[in-house]
Tab-separated table of C-alpha atoms in Angstrom:
chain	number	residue	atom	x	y	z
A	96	UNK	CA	28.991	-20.877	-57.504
A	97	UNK	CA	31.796	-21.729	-55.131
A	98	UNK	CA	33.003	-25.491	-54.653
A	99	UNK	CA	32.048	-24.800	-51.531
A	100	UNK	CA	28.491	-25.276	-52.305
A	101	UNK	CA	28.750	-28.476	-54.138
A	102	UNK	CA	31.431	-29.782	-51.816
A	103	UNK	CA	30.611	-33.361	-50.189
A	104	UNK	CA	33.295	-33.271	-47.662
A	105	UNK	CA	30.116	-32.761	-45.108
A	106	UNK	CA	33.006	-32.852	-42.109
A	107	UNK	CA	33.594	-29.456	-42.684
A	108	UNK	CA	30.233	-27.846	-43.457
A	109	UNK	CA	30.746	-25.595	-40.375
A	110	UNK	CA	33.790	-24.334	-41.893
A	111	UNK	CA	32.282	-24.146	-45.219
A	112	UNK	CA	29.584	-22.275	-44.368
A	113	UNK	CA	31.504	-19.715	-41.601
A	114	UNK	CA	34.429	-19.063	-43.597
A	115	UNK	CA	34.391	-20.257	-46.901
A	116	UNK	CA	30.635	-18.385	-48.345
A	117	UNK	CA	31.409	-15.267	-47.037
A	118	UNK	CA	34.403	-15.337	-48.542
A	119	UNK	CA	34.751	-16.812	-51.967
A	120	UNK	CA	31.325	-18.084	-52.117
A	121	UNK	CA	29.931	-15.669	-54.679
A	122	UNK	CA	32.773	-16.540	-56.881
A	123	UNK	CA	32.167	-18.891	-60.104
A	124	UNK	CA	34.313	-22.489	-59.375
A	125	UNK	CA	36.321	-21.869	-62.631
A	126	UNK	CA	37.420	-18.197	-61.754
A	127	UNK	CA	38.517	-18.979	-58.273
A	128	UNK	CA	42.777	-18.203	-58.186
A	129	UNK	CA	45.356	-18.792	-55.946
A	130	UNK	CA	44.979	-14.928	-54.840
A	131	UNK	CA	41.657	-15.530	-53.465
A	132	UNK	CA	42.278	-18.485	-51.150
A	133	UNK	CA	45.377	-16.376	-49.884
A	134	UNK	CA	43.074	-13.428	-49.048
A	135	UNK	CA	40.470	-15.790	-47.483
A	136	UNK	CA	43.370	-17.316	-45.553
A	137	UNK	CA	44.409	-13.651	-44.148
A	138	UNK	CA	40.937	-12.679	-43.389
A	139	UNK	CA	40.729	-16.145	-41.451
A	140	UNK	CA	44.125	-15.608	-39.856
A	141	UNK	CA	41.908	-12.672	-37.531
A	142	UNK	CA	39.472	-15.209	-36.117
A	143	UNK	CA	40.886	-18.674	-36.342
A	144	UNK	CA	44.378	-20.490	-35.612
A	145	UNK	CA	47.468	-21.085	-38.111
A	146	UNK	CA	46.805	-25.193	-37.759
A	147	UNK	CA	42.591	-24.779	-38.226
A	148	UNK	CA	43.701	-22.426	-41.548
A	149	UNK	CA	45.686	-25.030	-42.857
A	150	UNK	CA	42.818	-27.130	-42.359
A	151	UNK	CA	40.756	-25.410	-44.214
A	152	UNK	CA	43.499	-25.197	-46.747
A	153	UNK	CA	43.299	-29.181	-46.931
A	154	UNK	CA	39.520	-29.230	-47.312
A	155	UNK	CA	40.111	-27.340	-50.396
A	156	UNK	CA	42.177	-28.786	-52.001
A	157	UNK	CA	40.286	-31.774	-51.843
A	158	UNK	CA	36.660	-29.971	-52.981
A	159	UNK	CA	38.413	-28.585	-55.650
A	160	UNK	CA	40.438	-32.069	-56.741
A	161	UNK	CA	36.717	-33.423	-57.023
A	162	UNK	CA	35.786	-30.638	-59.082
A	163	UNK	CA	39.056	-31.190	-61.232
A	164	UNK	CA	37.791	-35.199	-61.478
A	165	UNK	CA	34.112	-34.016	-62.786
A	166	UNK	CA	35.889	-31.762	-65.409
A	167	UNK	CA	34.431	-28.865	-63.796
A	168	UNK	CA	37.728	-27.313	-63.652
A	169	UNK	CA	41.102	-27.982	-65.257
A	170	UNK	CA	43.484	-27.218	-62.862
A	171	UNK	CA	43.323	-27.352	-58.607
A	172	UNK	CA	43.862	-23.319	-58.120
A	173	UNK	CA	44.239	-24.276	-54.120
A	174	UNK	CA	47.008	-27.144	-55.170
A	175	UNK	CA	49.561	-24.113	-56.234
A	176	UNK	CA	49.803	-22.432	-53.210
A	177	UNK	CA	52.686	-24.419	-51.827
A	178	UNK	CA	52.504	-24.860	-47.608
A	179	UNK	CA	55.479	-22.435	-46.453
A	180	UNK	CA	52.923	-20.219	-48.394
A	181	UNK	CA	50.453	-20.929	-45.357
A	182	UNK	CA	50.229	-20.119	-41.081
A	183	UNK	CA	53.058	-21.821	-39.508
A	184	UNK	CA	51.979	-24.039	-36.753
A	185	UNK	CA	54.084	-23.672	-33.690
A	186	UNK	CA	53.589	-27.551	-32.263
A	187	UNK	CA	52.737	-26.585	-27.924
A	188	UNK	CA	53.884	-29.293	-25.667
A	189	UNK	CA	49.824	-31.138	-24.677
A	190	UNK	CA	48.608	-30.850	-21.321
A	191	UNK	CA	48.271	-33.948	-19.814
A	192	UNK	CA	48.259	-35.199	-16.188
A	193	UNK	CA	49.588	-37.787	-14.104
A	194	UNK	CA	48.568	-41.520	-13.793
A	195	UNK	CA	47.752	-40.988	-10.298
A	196	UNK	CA	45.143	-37.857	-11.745
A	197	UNK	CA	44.150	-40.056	-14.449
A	198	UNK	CA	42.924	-42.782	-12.124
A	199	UNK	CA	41.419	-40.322	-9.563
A	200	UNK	CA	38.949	-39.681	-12.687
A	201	UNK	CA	37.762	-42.629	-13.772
A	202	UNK	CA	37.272	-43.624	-10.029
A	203	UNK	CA	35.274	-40.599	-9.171
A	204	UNK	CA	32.939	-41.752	-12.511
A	205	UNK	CA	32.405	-44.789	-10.731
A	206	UNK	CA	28.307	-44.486	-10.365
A	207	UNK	CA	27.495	-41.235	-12.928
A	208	UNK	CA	26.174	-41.505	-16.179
A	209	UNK	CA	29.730	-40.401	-17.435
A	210	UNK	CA	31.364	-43.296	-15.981
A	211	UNK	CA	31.527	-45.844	-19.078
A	212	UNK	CA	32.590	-42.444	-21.539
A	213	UNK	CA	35.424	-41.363	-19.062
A	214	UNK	CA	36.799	-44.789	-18.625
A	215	UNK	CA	37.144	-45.221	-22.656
A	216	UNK	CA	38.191	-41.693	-23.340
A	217	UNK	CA	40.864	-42.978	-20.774
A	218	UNK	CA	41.780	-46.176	-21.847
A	219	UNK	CA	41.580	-45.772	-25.777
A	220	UNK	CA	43.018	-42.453	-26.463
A	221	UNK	CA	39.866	-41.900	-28.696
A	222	UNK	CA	38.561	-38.243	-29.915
A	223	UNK	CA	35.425	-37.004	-28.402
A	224	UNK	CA	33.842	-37.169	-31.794
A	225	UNK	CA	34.931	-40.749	-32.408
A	226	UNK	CA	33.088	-42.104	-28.628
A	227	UNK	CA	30.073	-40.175	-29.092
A	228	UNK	CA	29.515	-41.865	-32.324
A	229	UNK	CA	30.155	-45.278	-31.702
A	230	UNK	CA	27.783	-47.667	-31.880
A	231	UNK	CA	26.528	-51.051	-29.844
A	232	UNK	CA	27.350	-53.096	-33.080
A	233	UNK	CA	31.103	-51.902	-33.251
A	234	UNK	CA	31.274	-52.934	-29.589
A	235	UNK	CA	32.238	-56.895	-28.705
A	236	UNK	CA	31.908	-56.680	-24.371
A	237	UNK	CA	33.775	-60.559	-24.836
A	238	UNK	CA	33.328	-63.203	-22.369
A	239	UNK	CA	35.718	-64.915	-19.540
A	240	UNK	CA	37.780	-66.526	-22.507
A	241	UNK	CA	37.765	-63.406	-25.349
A	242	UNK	CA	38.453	-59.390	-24.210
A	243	UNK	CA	36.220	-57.078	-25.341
A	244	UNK	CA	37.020	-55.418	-28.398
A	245	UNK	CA	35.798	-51.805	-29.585
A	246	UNK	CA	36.181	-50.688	-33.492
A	247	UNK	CA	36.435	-47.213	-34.306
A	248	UNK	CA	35.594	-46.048	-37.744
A	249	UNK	CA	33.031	-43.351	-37.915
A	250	UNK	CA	32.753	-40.252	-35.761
A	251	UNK	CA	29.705	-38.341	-34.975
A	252	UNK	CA	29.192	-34.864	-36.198
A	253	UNK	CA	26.507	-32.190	-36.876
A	254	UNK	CA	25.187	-31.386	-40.217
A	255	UNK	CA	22.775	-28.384	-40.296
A	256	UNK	CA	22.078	-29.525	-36.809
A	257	UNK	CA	21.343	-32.916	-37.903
A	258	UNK	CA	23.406	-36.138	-36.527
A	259	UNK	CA	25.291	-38.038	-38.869
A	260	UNK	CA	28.158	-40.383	-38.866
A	261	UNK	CA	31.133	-39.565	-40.786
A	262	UNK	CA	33.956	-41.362	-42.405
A	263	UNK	CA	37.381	-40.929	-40.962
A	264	UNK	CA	39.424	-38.273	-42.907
A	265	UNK	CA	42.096	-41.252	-43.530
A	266	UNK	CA	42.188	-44.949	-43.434
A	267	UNK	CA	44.311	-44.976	-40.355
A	268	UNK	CA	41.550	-43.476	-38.441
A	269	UNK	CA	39.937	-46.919	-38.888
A	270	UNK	CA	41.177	-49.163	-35.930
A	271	UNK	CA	40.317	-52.005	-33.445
A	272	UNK	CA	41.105	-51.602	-30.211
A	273	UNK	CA	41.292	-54.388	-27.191
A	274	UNK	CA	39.420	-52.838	-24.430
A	275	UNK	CA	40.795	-53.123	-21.166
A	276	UNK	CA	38.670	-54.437	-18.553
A	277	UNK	CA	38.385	-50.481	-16.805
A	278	UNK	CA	36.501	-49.937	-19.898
A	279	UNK	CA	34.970	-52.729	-20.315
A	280	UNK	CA	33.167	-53.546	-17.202
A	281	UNK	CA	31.414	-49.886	-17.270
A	282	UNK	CA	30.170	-50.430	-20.876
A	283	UNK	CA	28.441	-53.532	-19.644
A	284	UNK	CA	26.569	-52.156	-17.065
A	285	UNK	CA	25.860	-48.825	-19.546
A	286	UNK	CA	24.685	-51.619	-22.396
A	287	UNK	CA	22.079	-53.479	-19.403
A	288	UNK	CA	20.843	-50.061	-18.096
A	289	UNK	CA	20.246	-49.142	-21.794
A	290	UNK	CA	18.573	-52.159	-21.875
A	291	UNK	CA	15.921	-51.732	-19.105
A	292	UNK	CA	15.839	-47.613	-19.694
A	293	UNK	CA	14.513	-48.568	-23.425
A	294	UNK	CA	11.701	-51.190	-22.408
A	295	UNK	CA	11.104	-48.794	-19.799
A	296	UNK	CA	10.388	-45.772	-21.213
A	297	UNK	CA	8.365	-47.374	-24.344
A	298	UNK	CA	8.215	-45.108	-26.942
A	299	UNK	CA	9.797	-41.918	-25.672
A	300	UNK	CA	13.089	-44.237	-26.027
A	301	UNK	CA	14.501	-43.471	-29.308
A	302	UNK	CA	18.038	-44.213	-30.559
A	303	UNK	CA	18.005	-44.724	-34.420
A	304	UNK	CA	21.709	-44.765	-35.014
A	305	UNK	CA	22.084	-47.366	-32.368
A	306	UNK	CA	24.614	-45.286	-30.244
A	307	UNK	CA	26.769	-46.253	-27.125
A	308	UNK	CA	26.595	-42.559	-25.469
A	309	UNK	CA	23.290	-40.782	-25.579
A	310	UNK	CA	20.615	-38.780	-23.639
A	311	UNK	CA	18.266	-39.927	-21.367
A	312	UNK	CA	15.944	-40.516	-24.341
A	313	UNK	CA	18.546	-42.053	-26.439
A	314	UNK	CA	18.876	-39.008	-28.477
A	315	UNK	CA	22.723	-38.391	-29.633
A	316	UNK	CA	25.261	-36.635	-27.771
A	317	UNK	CA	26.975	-33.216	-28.578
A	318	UNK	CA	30.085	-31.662	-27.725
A	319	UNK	CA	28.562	-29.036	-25.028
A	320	UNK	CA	26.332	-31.335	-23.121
A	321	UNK	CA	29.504	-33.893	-22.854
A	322	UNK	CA	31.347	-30.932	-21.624
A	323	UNK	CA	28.669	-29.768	-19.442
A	324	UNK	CA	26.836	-32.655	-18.077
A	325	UNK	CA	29.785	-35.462	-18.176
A	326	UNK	CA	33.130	-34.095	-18.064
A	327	UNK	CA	33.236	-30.988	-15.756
A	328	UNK	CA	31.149	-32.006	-12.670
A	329	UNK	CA	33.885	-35.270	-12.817
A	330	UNK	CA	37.116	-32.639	-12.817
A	331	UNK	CA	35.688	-30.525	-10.304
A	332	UNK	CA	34.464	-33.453	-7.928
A	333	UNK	CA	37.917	-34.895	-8.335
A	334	UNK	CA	39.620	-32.159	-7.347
A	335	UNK	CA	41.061	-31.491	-11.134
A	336	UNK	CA	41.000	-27.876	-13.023
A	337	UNK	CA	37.758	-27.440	-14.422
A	338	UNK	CA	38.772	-25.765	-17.665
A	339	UNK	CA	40.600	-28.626	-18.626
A	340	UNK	CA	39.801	-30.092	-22.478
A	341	UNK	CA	38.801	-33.253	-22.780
A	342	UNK	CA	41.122	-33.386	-25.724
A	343	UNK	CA	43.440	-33.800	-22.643
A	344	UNK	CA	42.154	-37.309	-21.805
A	345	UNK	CA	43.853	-38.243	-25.624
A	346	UNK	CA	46.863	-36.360	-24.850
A	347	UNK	CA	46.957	-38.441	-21.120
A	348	UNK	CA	46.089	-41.764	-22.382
A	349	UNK	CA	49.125	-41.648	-25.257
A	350	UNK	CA	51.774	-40.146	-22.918
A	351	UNK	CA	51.284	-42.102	-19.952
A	352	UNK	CA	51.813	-45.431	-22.352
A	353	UNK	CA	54.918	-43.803	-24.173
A	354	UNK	CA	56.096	-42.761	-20.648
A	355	UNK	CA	55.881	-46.809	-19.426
A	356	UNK	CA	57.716	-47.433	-22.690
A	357	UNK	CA	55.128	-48.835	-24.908
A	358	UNK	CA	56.620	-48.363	-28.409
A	359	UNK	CA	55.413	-45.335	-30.645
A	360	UNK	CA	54.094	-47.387	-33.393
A	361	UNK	CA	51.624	-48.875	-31.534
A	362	UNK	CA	50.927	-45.956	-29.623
A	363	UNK	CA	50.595	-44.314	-33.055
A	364	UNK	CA	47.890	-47.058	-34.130
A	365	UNK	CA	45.968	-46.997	-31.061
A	366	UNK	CA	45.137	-43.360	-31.584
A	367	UNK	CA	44.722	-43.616	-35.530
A	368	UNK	CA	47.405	-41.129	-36.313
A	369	UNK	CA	49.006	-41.648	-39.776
A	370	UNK	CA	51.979	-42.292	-38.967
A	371	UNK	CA	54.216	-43.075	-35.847
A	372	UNK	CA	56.436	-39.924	-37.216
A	373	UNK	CA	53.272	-37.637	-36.452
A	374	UNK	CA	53.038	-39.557	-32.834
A	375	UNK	CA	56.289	-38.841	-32.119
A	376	UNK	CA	56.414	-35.350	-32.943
A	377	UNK	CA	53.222	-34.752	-30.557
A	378	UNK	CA	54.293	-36.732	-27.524
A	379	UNK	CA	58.676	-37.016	-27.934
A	380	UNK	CA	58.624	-35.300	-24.379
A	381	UNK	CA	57.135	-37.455	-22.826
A	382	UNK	CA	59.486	-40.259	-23.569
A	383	UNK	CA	61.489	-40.045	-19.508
A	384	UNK	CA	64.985	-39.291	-19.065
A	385	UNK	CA	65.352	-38.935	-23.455
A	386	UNK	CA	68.740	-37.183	-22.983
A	387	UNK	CA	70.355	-39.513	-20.528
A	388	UNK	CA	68.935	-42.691	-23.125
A	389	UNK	CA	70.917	-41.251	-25.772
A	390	UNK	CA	74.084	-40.457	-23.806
A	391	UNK	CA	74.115	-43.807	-22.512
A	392	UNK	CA	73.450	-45.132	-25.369
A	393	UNK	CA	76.557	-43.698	-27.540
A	394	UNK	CA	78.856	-44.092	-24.492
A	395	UNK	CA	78.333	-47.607	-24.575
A	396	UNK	CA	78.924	-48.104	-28.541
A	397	UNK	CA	81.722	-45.919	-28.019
A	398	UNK	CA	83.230	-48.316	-25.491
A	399	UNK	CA	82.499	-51.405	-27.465
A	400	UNK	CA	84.241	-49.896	-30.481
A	401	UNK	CA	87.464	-49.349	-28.167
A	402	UNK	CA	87.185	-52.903	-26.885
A	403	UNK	CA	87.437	-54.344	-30.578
């Protein structure tokens, strides 16, 4: 069969199972070429984006490098398709909004169940899939002396519609963050109502995975209902556009830092990106008055070069 089937990247079992079977999964793992990625990769190109192809292009190269290790196979068929081979991914400017928007959101969570979520998703910068699988034991709320400290290094996804926790896809995805006391007042009052909603509701209470963001039963969170239930009744009673991602939240929470001049390694850390290089190609605009920095900058050398 496919590596596909045997894969234990379970990250992307979506994309396994929507793109990948239909496509090469009838295919023996040692008779899998180059040529049959590349078709998979055009038939994909209908449906999905250049960057989520080259995505999938990633996911196998790394199935088929642990089918290489197993001596399954003795050569990577998806490691010879070089990447000008692939989509190219025309990088679009994020939408973010303003500081003044940004607060305007977390104020108008003030009271809702979303209030504690918004106020992180604000703060931290973190993916949706990285709050709504953090747990109470990665979560220090600190005391009058020590802030309160959050550490991200799992991220909640859906396996064959079961919840799991998964591994970051690198090791800079692993990261502590100091919580700032927007966040970390809410998450206090979410951990006490937790509290009292557990005793309260006896055995109906249920939250095996020990999660920060769940149901009213402590069951875990998905995508839709934080779209849904958290995120859009917020935009819409704040006056904000109610399509808006709440990818956007990332995208706010790393400009309006780079904007007040925080540097871009730090930024880069804060939101687990790789490296500051990747940061910088993401959120370079939003660095104010760039241009005018650099002009001012060589004018001055220039000048001090005359003066010696």
């Amino acid at each position: 069969k496919s590596t596909a089937r045997h894969t234990t990247f379970t990250g992307y079992s979506f994309t396994i199972r929507k793109h990948v079977l239909p496509n090469i999964g009838h295919i023996k793992i040692a008779s899998v070429t180059p040529s049959d990625f590349e078709q998979m990769y055009s038939t994909c190109s209908k449906t999905i984006s250049p960057k989520s192809i080259r995505n999938l292009h990633a996911a196998m190269k790394q199935a088929f490098d642990w089918a290489v290790r197993r001596d399954w196979i003795t050569r990577n068929p998806a490691a010879l398709i070089a990447a000008t081979d692939l989509p190219k991914v025309v990088r679009k400017p994020p939408t973010v909004i303003t500081p003044t928007e940004a607060r305007k959101l977390i104020d108008t969570a003030v009271g809702t169940k979303g209030e504690a979520l918004i106020a992180l998703a604000v703060t931290s910068g973190a993916r949706v899939g990285e709050l709504m699988g953090i747990t109470w034991d990665r979560v220090s709320l600190g005391d009058a002396n020590t802030p309160a400290t959050l550490r991200i290094d799992r991220a909640l996804q859906y396996v064959d519609g079961e919840a799991v926790l998964a591994e970051p896809k690198t090791p800079a995805g692993r990261r502590t963050l100091v919580l700032t006391p927007t966040a970390s007042a809410p998450l206090r009052k979410l951990r006490l109502e937790q509290n009292k909603l557990a005793v309260s509701s006896g055995k109906a209470w249920t939250n095996p995975l020990d999660l920060v963001f769940v149901t009213e039963t402590g069951q875990p969170l998905n995508r839709r209902q934080v779209l849904k239930q958290y995120f859009r009744p917020l935009l819409i009673k704040a006056g904000l556009p109610p399509m808006m991602k709440f990818h956007t939240l990332r995208h706010a929470a790393a400009s309006l830092l780079i904007a007040d001049g925080v540097p871009i390694p730090l930024v880069s850390s804060m939101l687990g990106h790789s490296t500051p290089a990747f940061t910088m190609a993401i959120y370079s605009h939003a660095i104010p008055n760039s241009e005018h920095i650099v002009a001012s900058a060589m004018e001055s050398i220039l000048g001090k070069s005359q003066q010696n």
